[in-house]
CSV table of C-alpha atoms and ligand atoms in Angstrom, one decimal:
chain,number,residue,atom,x,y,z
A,1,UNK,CA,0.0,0.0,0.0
A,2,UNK,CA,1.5,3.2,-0.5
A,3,UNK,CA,1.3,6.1,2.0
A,4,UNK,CA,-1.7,7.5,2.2
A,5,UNK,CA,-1.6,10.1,4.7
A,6,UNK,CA,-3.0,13.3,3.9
A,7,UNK,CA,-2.0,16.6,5.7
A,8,UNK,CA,-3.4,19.9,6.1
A,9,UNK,CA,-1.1,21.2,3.2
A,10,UNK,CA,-2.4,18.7,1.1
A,11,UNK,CA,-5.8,19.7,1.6
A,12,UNK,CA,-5.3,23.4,1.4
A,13,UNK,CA,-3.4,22.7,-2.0
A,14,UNK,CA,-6.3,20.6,-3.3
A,15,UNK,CA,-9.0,23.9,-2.0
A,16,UNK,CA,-6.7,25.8,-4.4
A,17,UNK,CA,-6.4,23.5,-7.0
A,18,UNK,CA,-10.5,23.6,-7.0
A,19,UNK,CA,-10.7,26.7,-7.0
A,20,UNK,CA,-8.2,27.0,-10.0
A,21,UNK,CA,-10.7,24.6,-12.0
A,22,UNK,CA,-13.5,26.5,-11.0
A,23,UNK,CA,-12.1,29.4,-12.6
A,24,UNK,CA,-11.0,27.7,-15.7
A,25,UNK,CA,-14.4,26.6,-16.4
A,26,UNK,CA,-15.2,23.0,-14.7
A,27,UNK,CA,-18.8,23.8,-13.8
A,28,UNK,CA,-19.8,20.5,-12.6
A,29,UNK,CA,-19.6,20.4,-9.1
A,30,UNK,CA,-19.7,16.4,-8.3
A,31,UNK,CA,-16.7,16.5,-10.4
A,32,UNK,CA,-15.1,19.4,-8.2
A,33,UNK,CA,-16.2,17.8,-5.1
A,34,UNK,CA,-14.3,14.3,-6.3
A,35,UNK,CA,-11.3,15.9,-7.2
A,36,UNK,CA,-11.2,17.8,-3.5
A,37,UNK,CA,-11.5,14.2,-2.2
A,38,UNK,CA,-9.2,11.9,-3.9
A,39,UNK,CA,-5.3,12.2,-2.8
A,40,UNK,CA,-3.8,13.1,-6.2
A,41,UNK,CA,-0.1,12.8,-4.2
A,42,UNK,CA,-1.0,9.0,-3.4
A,43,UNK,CA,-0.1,8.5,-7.2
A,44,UNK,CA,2.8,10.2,-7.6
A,45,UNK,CA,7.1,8.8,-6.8
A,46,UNK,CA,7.4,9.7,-3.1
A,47,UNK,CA,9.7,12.5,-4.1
A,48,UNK,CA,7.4,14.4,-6.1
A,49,UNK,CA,4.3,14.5,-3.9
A,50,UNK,CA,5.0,18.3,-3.4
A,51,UNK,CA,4.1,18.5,-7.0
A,52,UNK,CA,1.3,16.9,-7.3
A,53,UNK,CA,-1.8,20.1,-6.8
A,54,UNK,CA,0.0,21.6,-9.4
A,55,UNK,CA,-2.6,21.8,-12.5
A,56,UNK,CA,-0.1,20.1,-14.7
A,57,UNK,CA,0.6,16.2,-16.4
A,58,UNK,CA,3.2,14.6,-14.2
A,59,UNK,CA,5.8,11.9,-16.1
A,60,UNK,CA,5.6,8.3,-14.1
A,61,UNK,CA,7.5,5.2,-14.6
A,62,UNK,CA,7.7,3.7,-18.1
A,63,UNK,CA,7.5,7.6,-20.1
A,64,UNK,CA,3.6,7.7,-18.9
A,65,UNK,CA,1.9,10.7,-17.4
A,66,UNK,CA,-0.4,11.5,-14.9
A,67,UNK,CA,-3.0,13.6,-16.6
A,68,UNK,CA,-3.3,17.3,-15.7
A,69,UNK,CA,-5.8,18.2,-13.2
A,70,UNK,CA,-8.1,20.2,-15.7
A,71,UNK,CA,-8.0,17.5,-18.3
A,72,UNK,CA,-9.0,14.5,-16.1
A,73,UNK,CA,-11.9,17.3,-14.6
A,74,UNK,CA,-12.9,18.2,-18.3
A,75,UNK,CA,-13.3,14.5,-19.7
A,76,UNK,CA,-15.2,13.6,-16.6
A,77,UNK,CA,-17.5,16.2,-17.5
A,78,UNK,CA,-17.6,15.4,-20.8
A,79,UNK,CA,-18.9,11.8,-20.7
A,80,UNK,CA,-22.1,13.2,-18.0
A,81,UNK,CA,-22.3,9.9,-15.8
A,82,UNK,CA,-24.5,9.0,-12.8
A,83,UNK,CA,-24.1,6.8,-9.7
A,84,UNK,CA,-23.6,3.4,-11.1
A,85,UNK,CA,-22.9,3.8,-14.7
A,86,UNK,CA,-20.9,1.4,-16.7
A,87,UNK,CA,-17.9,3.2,-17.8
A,88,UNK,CA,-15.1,1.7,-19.6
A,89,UNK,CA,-11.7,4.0,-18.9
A,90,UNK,CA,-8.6,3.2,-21.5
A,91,UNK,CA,-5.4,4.1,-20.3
A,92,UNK,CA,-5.2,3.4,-16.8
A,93,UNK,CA,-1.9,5.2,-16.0
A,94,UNK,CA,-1.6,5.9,-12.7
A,95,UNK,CA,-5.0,5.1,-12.0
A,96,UNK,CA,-6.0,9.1,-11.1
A,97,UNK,CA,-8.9,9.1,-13.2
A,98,UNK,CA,-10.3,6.3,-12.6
A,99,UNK,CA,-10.4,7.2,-8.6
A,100,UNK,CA,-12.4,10.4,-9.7
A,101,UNK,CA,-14.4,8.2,-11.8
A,102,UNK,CA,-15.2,5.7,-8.8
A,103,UNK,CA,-16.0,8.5,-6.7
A,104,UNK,CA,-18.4,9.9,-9.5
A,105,UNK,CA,-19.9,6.7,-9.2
A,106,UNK,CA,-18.9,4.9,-12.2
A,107,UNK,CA,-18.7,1.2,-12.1
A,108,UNK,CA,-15.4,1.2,-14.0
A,109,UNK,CA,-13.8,-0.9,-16.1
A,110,UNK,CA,-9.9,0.2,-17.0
A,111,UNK,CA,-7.8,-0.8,-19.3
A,112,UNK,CA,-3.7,-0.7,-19.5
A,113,UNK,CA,-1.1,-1.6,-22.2
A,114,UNK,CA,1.7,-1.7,-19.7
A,115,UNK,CA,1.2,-4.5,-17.0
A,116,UNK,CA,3.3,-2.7,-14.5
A,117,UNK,CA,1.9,0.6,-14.8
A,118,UNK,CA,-1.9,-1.6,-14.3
A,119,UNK,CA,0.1,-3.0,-11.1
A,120,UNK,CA,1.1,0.0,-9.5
A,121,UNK,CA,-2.4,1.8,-10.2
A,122,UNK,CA,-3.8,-1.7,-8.4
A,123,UNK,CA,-2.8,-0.6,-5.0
A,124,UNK,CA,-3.4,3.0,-5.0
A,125,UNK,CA,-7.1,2.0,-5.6
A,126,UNK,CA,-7.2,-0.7,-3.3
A,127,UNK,CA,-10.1,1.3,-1.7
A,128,UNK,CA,-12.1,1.2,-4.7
A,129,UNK,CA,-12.0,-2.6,-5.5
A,130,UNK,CA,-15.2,-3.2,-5.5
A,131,UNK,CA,-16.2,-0.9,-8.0
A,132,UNK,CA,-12.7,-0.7,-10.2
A,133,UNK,CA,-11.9,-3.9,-12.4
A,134,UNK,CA,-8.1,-3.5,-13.9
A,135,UNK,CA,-7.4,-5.0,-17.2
A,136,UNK,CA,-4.0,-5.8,-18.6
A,137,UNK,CA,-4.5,-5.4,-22.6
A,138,UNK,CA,-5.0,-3.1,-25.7
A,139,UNK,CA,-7.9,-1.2,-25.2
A,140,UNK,CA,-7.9,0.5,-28.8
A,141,UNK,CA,-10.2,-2.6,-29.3
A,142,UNK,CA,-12.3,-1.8,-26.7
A,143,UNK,CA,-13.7,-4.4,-24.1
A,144,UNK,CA,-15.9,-6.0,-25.6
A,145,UNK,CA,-16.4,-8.9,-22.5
A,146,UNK,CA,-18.4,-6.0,-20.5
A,147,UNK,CA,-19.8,-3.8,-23.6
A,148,UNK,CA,-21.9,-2.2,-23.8
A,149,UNK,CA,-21.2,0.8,-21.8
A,150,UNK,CA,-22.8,4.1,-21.1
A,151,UNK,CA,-19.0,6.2,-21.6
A,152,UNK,CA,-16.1,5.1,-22.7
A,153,UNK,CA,-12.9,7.4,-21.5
A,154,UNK,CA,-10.1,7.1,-23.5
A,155,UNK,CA,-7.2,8.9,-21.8
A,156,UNK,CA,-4.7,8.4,-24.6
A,157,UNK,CA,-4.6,10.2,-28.3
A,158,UNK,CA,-5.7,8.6,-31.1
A,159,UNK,CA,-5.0,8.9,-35.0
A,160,UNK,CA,-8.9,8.2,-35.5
A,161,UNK,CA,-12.1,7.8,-33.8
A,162,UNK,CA,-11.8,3.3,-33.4
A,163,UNK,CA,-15.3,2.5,-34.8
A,164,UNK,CA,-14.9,-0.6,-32.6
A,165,UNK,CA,-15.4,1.5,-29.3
A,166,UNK,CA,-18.9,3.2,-30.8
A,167,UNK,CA,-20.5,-0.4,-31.3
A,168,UNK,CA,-19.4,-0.5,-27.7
A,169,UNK,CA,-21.6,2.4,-26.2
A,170,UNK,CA,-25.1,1.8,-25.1
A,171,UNK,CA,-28.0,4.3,-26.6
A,172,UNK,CA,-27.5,7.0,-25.0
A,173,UNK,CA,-24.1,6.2,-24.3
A,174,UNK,CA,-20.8,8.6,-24.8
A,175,UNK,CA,-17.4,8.4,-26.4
A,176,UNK,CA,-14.9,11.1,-25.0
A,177,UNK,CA,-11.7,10.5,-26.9
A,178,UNK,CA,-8.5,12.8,-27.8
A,179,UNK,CA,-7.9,13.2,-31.9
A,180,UNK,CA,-5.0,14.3,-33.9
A,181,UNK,CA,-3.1,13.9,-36.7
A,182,UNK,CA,-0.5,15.0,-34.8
A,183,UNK,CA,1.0,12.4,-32.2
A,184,UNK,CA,1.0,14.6,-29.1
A,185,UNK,CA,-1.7,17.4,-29.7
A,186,UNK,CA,-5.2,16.4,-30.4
A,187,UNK,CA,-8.8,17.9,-30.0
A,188,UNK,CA,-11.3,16.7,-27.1
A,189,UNK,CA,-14.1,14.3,-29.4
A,190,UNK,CA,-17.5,13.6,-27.9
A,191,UNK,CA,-19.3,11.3,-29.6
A,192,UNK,CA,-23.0,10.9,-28.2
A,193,UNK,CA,-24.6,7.4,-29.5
A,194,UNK,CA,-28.1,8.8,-29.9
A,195,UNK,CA,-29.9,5.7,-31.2
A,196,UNK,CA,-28.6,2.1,-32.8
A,197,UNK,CA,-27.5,4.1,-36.1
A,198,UNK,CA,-27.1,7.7,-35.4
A,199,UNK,CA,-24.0,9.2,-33.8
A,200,UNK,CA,-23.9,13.1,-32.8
A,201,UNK,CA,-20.1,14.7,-32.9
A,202,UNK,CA,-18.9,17.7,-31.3
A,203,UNK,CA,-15.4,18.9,-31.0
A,204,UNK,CA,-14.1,20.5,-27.7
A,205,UNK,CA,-10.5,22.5,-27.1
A,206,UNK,CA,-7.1,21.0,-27.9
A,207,UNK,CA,-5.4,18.6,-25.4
A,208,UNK,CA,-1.5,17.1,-25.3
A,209,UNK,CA,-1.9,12.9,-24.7
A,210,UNK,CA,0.6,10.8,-25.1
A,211,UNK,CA,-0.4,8.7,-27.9
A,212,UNK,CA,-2.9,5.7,-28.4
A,213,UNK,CA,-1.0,2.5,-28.9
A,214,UNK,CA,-2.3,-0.8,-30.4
A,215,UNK,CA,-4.3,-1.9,-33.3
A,216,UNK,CA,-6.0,1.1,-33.4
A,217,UNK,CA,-3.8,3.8,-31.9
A,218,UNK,CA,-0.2,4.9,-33.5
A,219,UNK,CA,2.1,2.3,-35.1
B,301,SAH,N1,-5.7,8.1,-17.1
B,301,SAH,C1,-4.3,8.2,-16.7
B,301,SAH,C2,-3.5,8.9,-17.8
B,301,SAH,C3,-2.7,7.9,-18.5
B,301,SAH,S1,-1.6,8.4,-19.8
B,301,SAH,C4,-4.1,8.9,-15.4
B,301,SAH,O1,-5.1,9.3,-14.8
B,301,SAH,O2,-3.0,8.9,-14.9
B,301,SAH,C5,-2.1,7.3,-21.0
B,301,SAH,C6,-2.0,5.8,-20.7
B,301,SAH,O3,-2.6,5.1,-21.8
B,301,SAH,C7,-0.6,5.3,-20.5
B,301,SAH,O4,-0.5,4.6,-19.3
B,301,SAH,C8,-0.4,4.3,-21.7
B,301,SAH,O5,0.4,3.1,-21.3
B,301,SAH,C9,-1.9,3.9,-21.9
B,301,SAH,N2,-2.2,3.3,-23.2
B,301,SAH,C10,-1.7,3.7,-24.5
B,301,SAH,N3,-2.3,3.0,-25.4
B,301,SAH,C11,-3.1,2.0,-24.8
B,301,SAH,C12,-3.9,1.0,-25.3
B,301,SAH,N4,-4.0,0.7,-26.6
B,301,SAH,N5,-4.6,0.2,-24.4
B,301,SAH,C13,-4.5,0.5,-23.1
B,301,SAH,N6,-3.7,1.5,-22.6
B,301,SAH,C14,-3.0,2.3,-23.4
């Protein structure tokens, strides 16, 4: 388990770092309120827990990042859950997200290309087991074994939209996935399923994600 102390610094930092969000346009408050609770510095190395209030991506092990504060607020606007929707997250990382995701709620599925990276993420959300299942694999493809779902999170950038992942949404369900042509710079897609054939697209502001690996990410 790692250490999972919180202090009154911490707190106050994560007060500001709200408040910074706020001001930057995160409106909904659930997602404000989940992001005041979860310990951000539980998933950074020891030596960087200073850091981690910052609003800013964070490298880990294995050239990954911890997504920026904003970002991880934004998408998890974006994809409008309630308590005990089926989400499907790809690109665990260091498991940040999907800790604001459980505390949205979300009965979470996450993928991760990189088994140690899904191993480390394991124990900082011990506390969410019950509601978090970790998958070692290439969710470019989706997950088909739990589909369908009512938002799928991809936390990675893509080249193009994987048509595999919008067979995967329910009705009703959403698609919030980073685009580019560009490896590292995309735009925030949100692709609402509004019936079995129709599919509505809007475009949000531009985002830097590592990219998308896989058979449907970069090669
Ligand atoms: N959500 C993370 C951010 C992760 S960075 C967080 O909160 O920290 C993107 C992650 O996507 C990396 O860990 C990378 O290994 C993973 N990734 C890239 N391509 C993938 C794929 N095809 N399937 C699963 N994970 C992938």
């Amino acid at each position: 388990m790692l250490d999972s102390i919180d202090t009154p610094v911490f707190k106050g930092k994560r007060i500001k770092l709200v408040n910074e969000l706020r001001e930057k346009g995160i409106v909904n408050e659930d997602v404000l309120s989940a992001i005041n609770r979860v310990m951000r510095h539980r998933f950074f190395p020891k030596d960087f827990q200073q850091f981690a209030y910052r609003d800013a991506a964070f490298p880990i092990d294995h050239e990954q990042t911890i997504s920026q504060p904003f970002t991880v607020a934004f998408q998890s606007q974006l994809i409008e859950i309630q308590k005990n929707s089926k989400v499907l997250e790809i690109g665990t990382g260091s498991g940040y997200q999907a800790a604001i995701l459980a505390e949205l709620g979300a009965e979470l599925y996450t993928v991760e290309y990189i088994k140690p990276l899904l191993v480390s993420a394991a124990k900082c959300l011990f506390k969410y087991k019950n509601q978090i299942k970790l998958i070692h694999g290439d969710g470019s493809k989706g997950l088909i074994k739990y589909a369908p779902y009512d938002a799928i999170i991809v936390t990675a950038g893509a080249p193009t939209i994987p048509k595999v992942l919008l067979k995967q949404l329910k009705p009703g369900g959403k698609l919030v996935i980073p685009i580019g042509a560009e490896r590292n710079e995309q735009k925030m897609i949100r692709i609402t399923r509004e019936s079995e054939k129709k599919f509505k697209r809007e475009v949000f502001g531009d985002f830097k994600f590592i990219p998308l690996v896989g058979e449907n990410g970069w090669k």
